Coordinates of C-alpha atoms in Angstrom, one line a residue:
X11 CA 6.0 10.1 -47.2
X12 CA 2.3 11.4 -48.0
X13 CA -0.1 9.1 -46.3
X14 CA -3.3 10.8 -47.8
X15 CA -3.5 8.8 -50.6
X16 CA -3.7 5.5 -48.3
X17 CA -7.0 4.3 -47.9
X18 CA -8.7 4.9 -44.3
X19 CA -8.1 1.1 -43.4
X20 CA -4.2 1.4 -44.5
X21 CA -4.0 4.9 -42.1
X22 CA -5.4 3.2 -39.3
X23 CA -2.8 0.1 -39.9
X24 CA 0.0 2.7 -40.1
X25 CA -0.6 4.3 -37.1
X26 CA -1.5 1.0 -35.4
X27 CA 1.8 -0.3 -35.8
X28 CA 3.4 3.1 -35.0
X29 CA 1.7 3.0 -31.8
X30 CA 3.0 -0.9 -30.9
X31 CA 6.2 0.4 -31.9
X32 CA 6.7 3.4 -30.0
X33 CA 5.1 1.3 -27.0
X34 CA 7.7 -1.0 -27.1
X35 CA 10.6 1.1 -27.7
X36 CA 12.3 1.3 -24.9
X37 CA 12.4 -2.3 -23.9
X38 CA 13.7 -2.9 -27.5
X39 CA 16.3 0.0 -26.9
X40 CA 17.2 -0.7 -22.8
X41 CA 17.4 -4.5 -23.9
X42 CA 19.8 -3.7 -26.6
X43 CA 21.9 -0.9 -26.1
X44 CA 21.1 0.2 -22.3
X45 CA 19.2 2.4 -20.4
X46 CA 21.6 5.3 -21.3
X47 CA 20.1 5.2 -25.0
X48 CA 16.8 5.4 -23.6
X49 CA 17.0 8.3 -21.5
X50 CA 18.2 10.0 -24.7
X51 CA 15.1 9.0 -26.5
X52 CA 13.8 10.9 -23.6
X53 CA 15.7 13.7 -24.4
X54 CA 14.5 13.5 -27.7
X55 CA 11.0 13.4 -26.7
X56 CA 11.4 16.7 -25.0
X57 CA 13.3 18.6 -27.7
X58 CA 10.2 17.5 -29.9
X59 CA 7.9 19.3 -27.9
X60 CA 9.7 22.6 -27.8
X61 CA 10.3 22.2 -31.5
X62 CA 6.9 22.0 -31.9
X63 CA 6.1 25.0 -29.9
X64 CA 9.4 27.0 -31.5
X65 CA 7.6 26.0 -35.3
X66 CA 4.0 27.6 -34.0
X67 CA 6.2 31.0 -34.3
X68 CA 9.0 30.4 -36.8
X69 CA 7.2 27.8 -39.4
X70 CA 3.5 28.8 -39.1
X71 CA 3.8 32.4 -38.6
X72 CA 7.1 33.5 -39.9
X73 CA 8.1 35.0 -36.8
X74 CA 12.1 34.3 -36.0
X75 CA 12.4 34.1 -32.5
X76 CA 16.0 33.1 -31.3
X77 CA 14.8 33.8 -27.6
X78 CA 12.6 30.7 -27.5
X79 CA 14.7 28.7 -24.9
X80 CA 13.8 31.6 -22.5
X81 CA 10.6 29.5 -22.3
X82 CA 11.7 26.1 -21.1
X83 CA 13.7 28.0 -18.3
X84 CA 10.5 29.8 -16.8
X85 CA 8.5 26.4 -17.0
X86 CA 11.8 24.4 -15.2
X87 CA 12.6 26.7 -12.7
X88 CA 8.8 27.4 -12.1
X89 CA 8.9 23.9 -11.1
X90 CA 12.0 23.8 -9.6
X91 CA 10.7 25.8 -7.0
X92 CA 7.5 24.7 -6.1
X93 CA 8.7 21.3 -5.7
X94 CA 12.0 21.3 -3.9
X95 CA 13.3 22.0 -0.6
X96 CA 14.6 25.3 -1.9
X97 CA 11.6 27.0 -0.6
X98 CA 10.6 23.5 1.2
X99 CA 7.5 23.6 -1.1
X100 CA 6.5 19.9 -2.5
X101 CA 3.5 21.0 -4.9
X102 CA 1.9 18.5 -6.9
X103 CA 3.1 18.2 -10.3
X104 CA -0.4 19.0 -11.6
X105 CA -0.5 22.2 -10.2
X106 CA 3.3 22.8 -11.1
X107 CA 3.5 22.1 -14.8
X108 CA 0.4 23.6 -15.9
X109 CA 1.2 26.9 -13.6
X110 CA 4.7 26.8 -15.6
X111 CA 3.4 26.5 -18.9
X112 CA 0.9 29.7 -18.3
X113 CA 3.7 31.3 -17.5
X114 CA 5.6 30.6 -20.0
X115 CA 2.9 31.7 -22.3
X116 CA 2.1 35.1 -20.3
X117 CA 6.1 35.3 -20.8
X118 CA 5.6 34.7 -25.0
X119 CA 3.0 37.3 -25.0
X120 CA 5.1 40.0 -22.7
X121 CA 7.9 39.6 -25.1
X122 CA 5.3 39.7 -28.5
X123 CA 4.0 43.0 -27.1
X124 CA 6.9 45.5 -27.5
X125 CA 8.4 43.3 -31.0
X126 CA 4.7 44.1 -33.2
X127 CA 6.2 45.7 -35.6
X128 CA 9.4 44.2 -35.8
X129 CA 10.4 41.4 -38.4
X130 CA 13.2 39.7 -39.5
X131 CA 16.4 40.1 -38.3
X132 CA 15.2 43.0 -35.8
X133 CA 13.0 40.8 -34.5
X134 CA 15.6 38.0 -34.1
X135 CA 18.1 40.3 -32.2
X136 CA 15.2 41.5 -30.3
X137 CA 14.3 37.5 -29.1
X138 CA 17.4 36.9 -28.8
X139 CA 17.8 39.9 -26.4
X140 CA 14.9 38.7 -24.1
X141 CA 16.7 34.6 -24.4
X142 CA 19.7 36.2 -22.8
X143 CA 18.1 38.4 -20.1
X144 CA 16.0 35.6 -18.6
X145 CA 19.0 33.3 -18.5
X146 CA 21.1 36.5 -16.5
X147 CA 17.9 37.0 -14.4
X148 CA 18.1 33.1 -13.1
X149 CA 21.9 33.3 -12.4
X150 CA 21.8 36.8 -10.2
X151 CA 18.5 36.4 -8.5
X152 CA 20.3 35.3 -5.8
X153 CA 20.8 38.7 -3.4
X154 CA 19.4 39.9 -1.9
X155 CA 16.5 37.8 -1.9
X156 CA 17.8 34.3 -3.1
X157 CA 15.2 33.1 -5.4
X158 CA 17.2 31.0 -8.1
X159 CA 19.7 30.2 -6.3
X160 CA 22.0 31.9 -8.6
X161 CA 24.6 29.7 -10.8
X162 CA 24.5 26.7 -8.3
X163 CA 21.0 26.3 -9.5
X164 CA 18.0 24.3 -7.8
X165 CA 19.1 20.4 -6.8
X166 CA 17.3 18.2 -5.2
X167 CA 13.8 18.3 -7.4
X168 CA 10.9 16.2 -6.7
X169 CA 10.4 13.8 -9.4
X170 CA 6.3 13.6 -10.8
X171 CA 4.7 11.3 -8.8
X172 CA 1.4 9.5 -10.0
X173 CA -1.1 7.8 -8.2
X174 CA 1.2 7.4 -5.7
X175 CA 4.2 6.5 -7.7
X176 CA 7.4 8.2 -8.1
X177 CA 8.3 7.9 -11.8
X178 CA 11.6 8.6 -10.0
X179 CA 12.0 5.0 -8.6
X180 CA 11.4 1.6 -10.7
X181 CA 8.4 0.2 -10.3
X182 CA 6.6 -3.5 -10.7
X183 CA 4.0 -3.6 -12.7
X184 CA 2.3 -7.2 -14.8
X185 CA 5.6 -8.5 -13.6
X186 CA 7.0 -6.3 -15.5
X187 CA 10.2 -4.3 -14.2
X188 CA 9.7 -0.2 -15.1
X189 CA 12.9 1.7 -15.2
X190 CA 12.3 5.2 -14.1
X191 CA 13.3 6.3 -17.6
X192 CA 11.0 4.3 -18.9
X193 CA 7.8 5.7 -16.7
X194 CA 9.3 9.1 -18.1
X195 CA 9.5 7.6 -21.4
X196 CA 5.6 7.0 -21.4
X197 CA 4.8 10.6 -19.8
X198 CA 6.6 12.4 -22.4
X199 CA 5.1 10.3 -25.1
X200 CA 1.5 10.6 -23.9
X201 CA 2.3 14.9 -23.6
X202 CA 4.2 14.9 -26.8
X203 CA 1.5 13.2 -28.7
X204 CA -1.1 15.9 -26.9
X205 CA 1.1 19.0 -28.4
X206 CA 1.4 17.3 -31.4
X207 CA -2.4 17.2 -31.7
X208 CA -2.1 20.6 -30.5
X209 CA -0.5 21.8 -33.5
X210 CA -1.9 19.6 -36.1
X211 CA -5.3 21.3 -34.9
X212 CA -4.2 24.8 -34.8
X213 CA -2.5 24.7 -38.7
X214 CA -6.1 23.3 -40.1
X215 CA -8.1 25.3 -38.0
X216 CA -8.6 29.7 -39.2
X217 CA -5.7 30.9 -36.5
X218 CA -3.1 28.3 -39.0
X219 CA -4.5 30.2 -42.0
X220 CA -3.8 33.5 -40.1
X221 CA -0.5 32.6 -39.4
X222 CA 0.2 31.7 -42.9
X223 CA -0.9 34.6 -44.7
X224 CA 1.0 36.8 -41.6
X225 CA 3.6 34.6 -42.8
X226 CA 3.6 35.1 -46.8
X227 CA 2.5 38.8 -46.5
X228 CA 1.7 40.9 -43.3
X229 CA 0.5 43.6 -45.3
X230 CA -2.0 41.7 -47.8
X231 CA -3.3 40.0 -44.4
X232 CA -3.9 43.0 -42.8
X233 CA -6.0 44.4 -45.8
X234 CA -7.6 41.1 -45.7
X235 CA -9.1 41.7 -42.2
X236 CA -6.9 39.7 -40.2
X237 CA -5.9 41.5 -36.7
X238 CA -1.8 41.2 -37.1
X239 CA -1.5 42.1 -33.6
X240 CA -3.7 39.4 -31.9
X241 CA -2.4 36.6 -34.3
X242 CA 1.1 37.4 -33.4
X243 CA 0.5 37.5 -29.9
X244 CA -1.4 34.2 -30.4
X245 CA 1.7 32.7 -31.8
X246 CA 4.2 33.8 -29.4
X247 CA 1.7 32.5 -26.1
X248 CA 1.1 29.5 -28.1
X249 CA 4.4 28.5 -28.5
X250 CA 5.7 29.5 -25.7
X251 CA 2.8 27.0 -23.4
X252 CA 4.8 24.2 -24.9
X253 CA 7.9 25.3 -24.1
X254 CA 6.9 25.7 -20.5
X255 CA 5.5 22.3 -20.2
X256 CA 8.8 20.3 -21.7
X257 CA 10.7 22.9 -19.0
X258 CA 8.4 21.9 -16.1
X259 CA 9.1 17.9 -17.0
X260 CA 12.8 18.7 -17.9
X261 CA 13.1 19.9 -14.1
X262 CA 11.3 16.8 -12.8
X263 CA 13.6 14.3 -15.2
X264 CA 16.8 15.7 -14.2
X265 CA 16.1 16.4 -10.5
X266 CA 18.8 19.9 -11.0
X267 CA 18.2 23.0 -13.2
X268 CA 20.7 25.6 -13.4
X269 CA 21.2 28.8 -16.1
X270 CA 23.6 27.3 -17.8
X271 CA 20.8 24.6 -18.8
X272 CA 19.4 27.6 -20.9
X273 CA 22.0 29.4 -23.1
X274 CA 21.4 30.8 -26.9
X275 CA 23.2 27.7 -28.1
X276 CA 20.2 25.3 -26.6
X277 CA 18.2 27.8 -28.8
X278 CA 20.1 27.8 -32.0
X279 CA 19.8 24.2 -31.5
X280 CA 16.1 23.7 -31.7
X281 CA 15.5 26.5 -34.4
X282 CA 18.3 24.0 -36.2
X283 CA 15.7 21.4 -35.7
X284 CA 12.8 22.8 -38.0
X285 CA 15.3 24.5 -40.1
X286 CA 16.7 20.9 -41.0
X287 CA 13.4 18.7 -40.4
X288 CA 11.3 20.4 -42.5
X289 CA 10.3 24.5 -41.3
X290 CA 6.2 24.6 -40.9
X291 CA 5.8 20.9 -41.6
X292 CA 5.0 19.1 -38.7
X293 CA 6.2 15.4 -39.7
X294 CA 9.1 17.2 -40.3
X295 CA 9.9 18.8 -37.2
X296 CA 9.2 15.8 -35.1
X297 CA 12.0 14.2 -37.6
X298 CA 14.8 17.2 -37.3
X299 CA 14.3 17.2 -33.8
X300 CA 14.7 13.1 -33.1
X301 CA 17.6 13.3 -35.8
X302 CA 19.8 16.4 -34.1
X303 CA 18.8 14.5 -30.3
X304 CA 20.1 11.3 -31.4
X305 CA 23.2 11.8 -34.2
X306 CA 25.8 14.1 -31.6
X307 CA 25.3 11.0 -29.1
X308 CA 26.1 8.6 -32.0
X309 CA 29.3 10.8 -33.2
X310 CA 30.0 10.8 -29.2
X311 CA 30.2 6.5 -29.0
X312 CA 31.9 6.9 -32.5
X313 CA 34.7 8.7 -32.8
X314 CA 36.7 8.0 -30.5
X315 CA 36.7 4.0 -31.4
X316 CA 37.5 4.6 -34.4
X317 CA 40.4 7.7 -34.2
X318 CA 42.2 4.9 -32.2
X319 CA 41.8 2.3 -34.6
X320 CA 42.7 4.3 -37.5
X321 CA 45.3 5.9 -36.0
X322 CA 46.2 4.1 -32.6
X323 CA 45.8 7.5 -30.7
X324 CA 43.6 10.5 -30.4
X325 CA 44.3 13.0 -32.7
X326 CA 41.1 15.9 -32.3
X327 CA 39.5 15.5 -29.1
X328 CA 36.1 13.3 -29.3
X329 CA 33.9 16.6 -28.4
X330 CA 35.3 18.4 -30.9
X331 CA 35.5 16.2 -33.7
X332 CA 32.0 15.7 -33.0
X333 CA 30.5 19.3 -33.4
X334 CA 33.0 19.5 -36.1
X335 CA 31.4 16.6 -37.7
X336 CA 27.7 17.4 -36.9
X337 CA 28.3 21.8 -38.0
X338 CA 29.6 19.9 -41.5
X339 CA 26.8 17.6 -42.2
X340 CA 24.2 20.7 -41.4
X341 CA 26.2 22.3 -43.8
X342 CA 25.9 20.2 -46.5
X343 CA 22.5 19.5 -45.6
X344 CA 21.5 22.4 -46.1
X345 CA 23.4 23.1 -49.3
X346 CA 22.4 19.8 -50.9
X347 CA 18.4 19.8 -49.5
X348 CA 17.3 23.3 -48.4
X349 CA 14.1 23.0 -47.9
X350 CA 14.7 20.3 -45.2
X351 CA 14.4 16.5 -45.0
X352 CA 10.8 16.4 -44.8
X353 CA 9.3 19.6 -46.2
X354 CA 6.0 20.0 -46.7
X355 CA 4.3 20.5 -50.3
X356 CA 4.1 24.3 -50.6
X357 CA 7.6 24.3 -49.3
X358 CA 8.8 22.1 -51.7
X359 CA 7.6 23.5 -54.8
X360 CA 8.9 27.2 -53.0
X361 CA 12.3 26.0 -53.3
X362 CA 11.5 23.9 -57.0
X363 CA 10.3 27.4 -58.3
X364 CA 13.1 29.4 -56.8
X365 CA 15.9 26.7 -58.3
X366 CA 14.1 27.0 -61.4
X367 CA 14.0 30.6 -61.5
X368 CA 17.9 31.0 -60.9
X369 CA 18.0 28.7 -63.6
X370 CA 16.4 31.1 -66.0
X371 CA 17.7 34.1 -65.2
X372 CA 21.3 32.5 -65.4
X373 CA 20.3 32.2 -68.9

């Protein structure tokens, strides 16, 4: 979909019913299919914003990073321990989550320092590296100074509070019954839209054409003027600030953060995510990462109906079947629609040459 042949009064219509949309979805969903469905929307909300962060370093600037869930455990355990009785600190969370995020992003740039040079897969076994080491740090910085609180995690979170509020507790409001998912629901929207913006400003702006022509050729850019060094350090602290705010609210939401929140798969999963919606293209993203939230917990009510209608017992177990199912799908996916579900133009015509390029030398 290509909205910039629409007229200014049809954009504004578009997004106008976006917006009533979005504002009433989780009434529509909680009325319909429960609250459950709406905390996943939640989820999904949250995987958006770290797939927006992840595609500032993998789709704009070319940069594989398989580390990048390394992020969203400094920003949740950064607030995990400012606001818990672990350390019997209760800060509020807008000292926490912005204090998380800076870290998160002095953490992107400490790990872009030693990889300059690197690119490729060095680079992804290099991120992948510093994924892994965080994760071992927060499960033995436990002795002999217990900081983490090792693998029993931290428990026992503050939620956010606003204005008095806990978005942790329903709340009456215009008479009006608020579900704490849905207070969440709203917070994550309203920060969501903010790195959205975020990174729609950043492609257009001269760092987004930096990061494309770091992307297409690092040497060209170079000769062009552009400092390589400071535009990849740029895309690493970037993404990362993103990464630590979704962690900082992730801690809040669930009220427990442990290591095992944080392992390479909750990485491969999100770099699956602009791989699939659309790599670089923002719509995209947003898309990959709402589809790959949203179709496991589908497969998860599914399958298990239906093996015992069809065959009056269980015959793979439902978690199974259900990765099985969702690894095949990605698989044809990406055999059927490489360039992703929503690519953007120059990725599109990318792949169109390269088909048609095969096509030629295959005679």
């Amino acid at each position: 979909m290509d909205l910039n042949h629409l007229s200014t009064g049809k954009k504004m219509a578009v997004f106008a019913a976006c917006a009533v949309l979005l504002a009433v979805l989780p009434f529509l969903v909680g009325g319909t299919l429960g609250n459950s469905w709406v905390r996943i929307i939640d989820f999904a909300l949250l995987y958006v914003m770290l797939a927006l962060g992840l595609n500032i370093v993998v789709g704009f600037a070319g940069l594989l990073d398989l580390g990048f869930i390394a992020f969203y455990a400094i920003g949740a355990y950064a607030y995990a321990l400012l606001s818990s009785p672990h350390f019997d600190i209760h800060w509020l969370f807008f000292f926490t989550i912005p204090l998380g995020a800076v870290l998160a992003s002095l953490g992107g740039v400490l790990l872009g320092t030693p990889v300059l040079k690197l690119k490729g897969d060095y680079l992804a076994i290099v991120t992948l590296g510093f994924g892994e080491i965080v994760r071992i740090f927060m499960n033995n910085l436990n002795a002999p100074i217990n900081i983490t609180n090792g693998p029993q995690g931290v428990n026992l979170i503050d939620p956010i509070h606003i204005g008095g509020a806990s978005l942790g507790q329903s709340i009456e409001l215009f008479g009006l019954s608020f579900h704490s998912v849905y207070l969440y629901y709203y917070l994550f929207l309203a920060l969501t839209v903010g790195v959205v913006i975020m990174a729609w400003r950043l492609q257009h702006s001269r760092i987004g054409r930096a990061w494309v022509a770091l992307r297409e050729d690092d040497i060209a850019a170079a000769a062009m003027g552009i400092n390589i060094r400071n535009i990849k350090l740029l895309a690493f602290g970037l993404g990362a600030l993103s990464g630590g705010v979704a962690g900082g609210l992730f801690a809040s939401f669930q009220g427990f953060v442990s290591p095992e929140s944080f392992s390479l798969l909750e990485s491969i999963m999100i770099l699956a995510m602009i791989v699939l919606g659309g790599m670089g293209h923002i719509p995209g993203v947003i898309l990959g990462a709402v589809v790959l939230t949203i179709a496991p917990e589908i497969l998860r009510d599914v399958i298990g109906p239906l093996q015992m209608k069809t065959f009056g017992r269980m015959l793979i177990d439902p978690e199974n079947a259900r990765m099985l199912l969702f690894g095949l799908a990605m698989v044809v996916m990406m055999l059927v629609r490489p360039e992703g579900m929503w690519p953007s133009k120059r990725r599109k015509a990318e792949f169109r040459h390269d088909r048609e390029d095969a096509a030629v030398q295959k005679g």
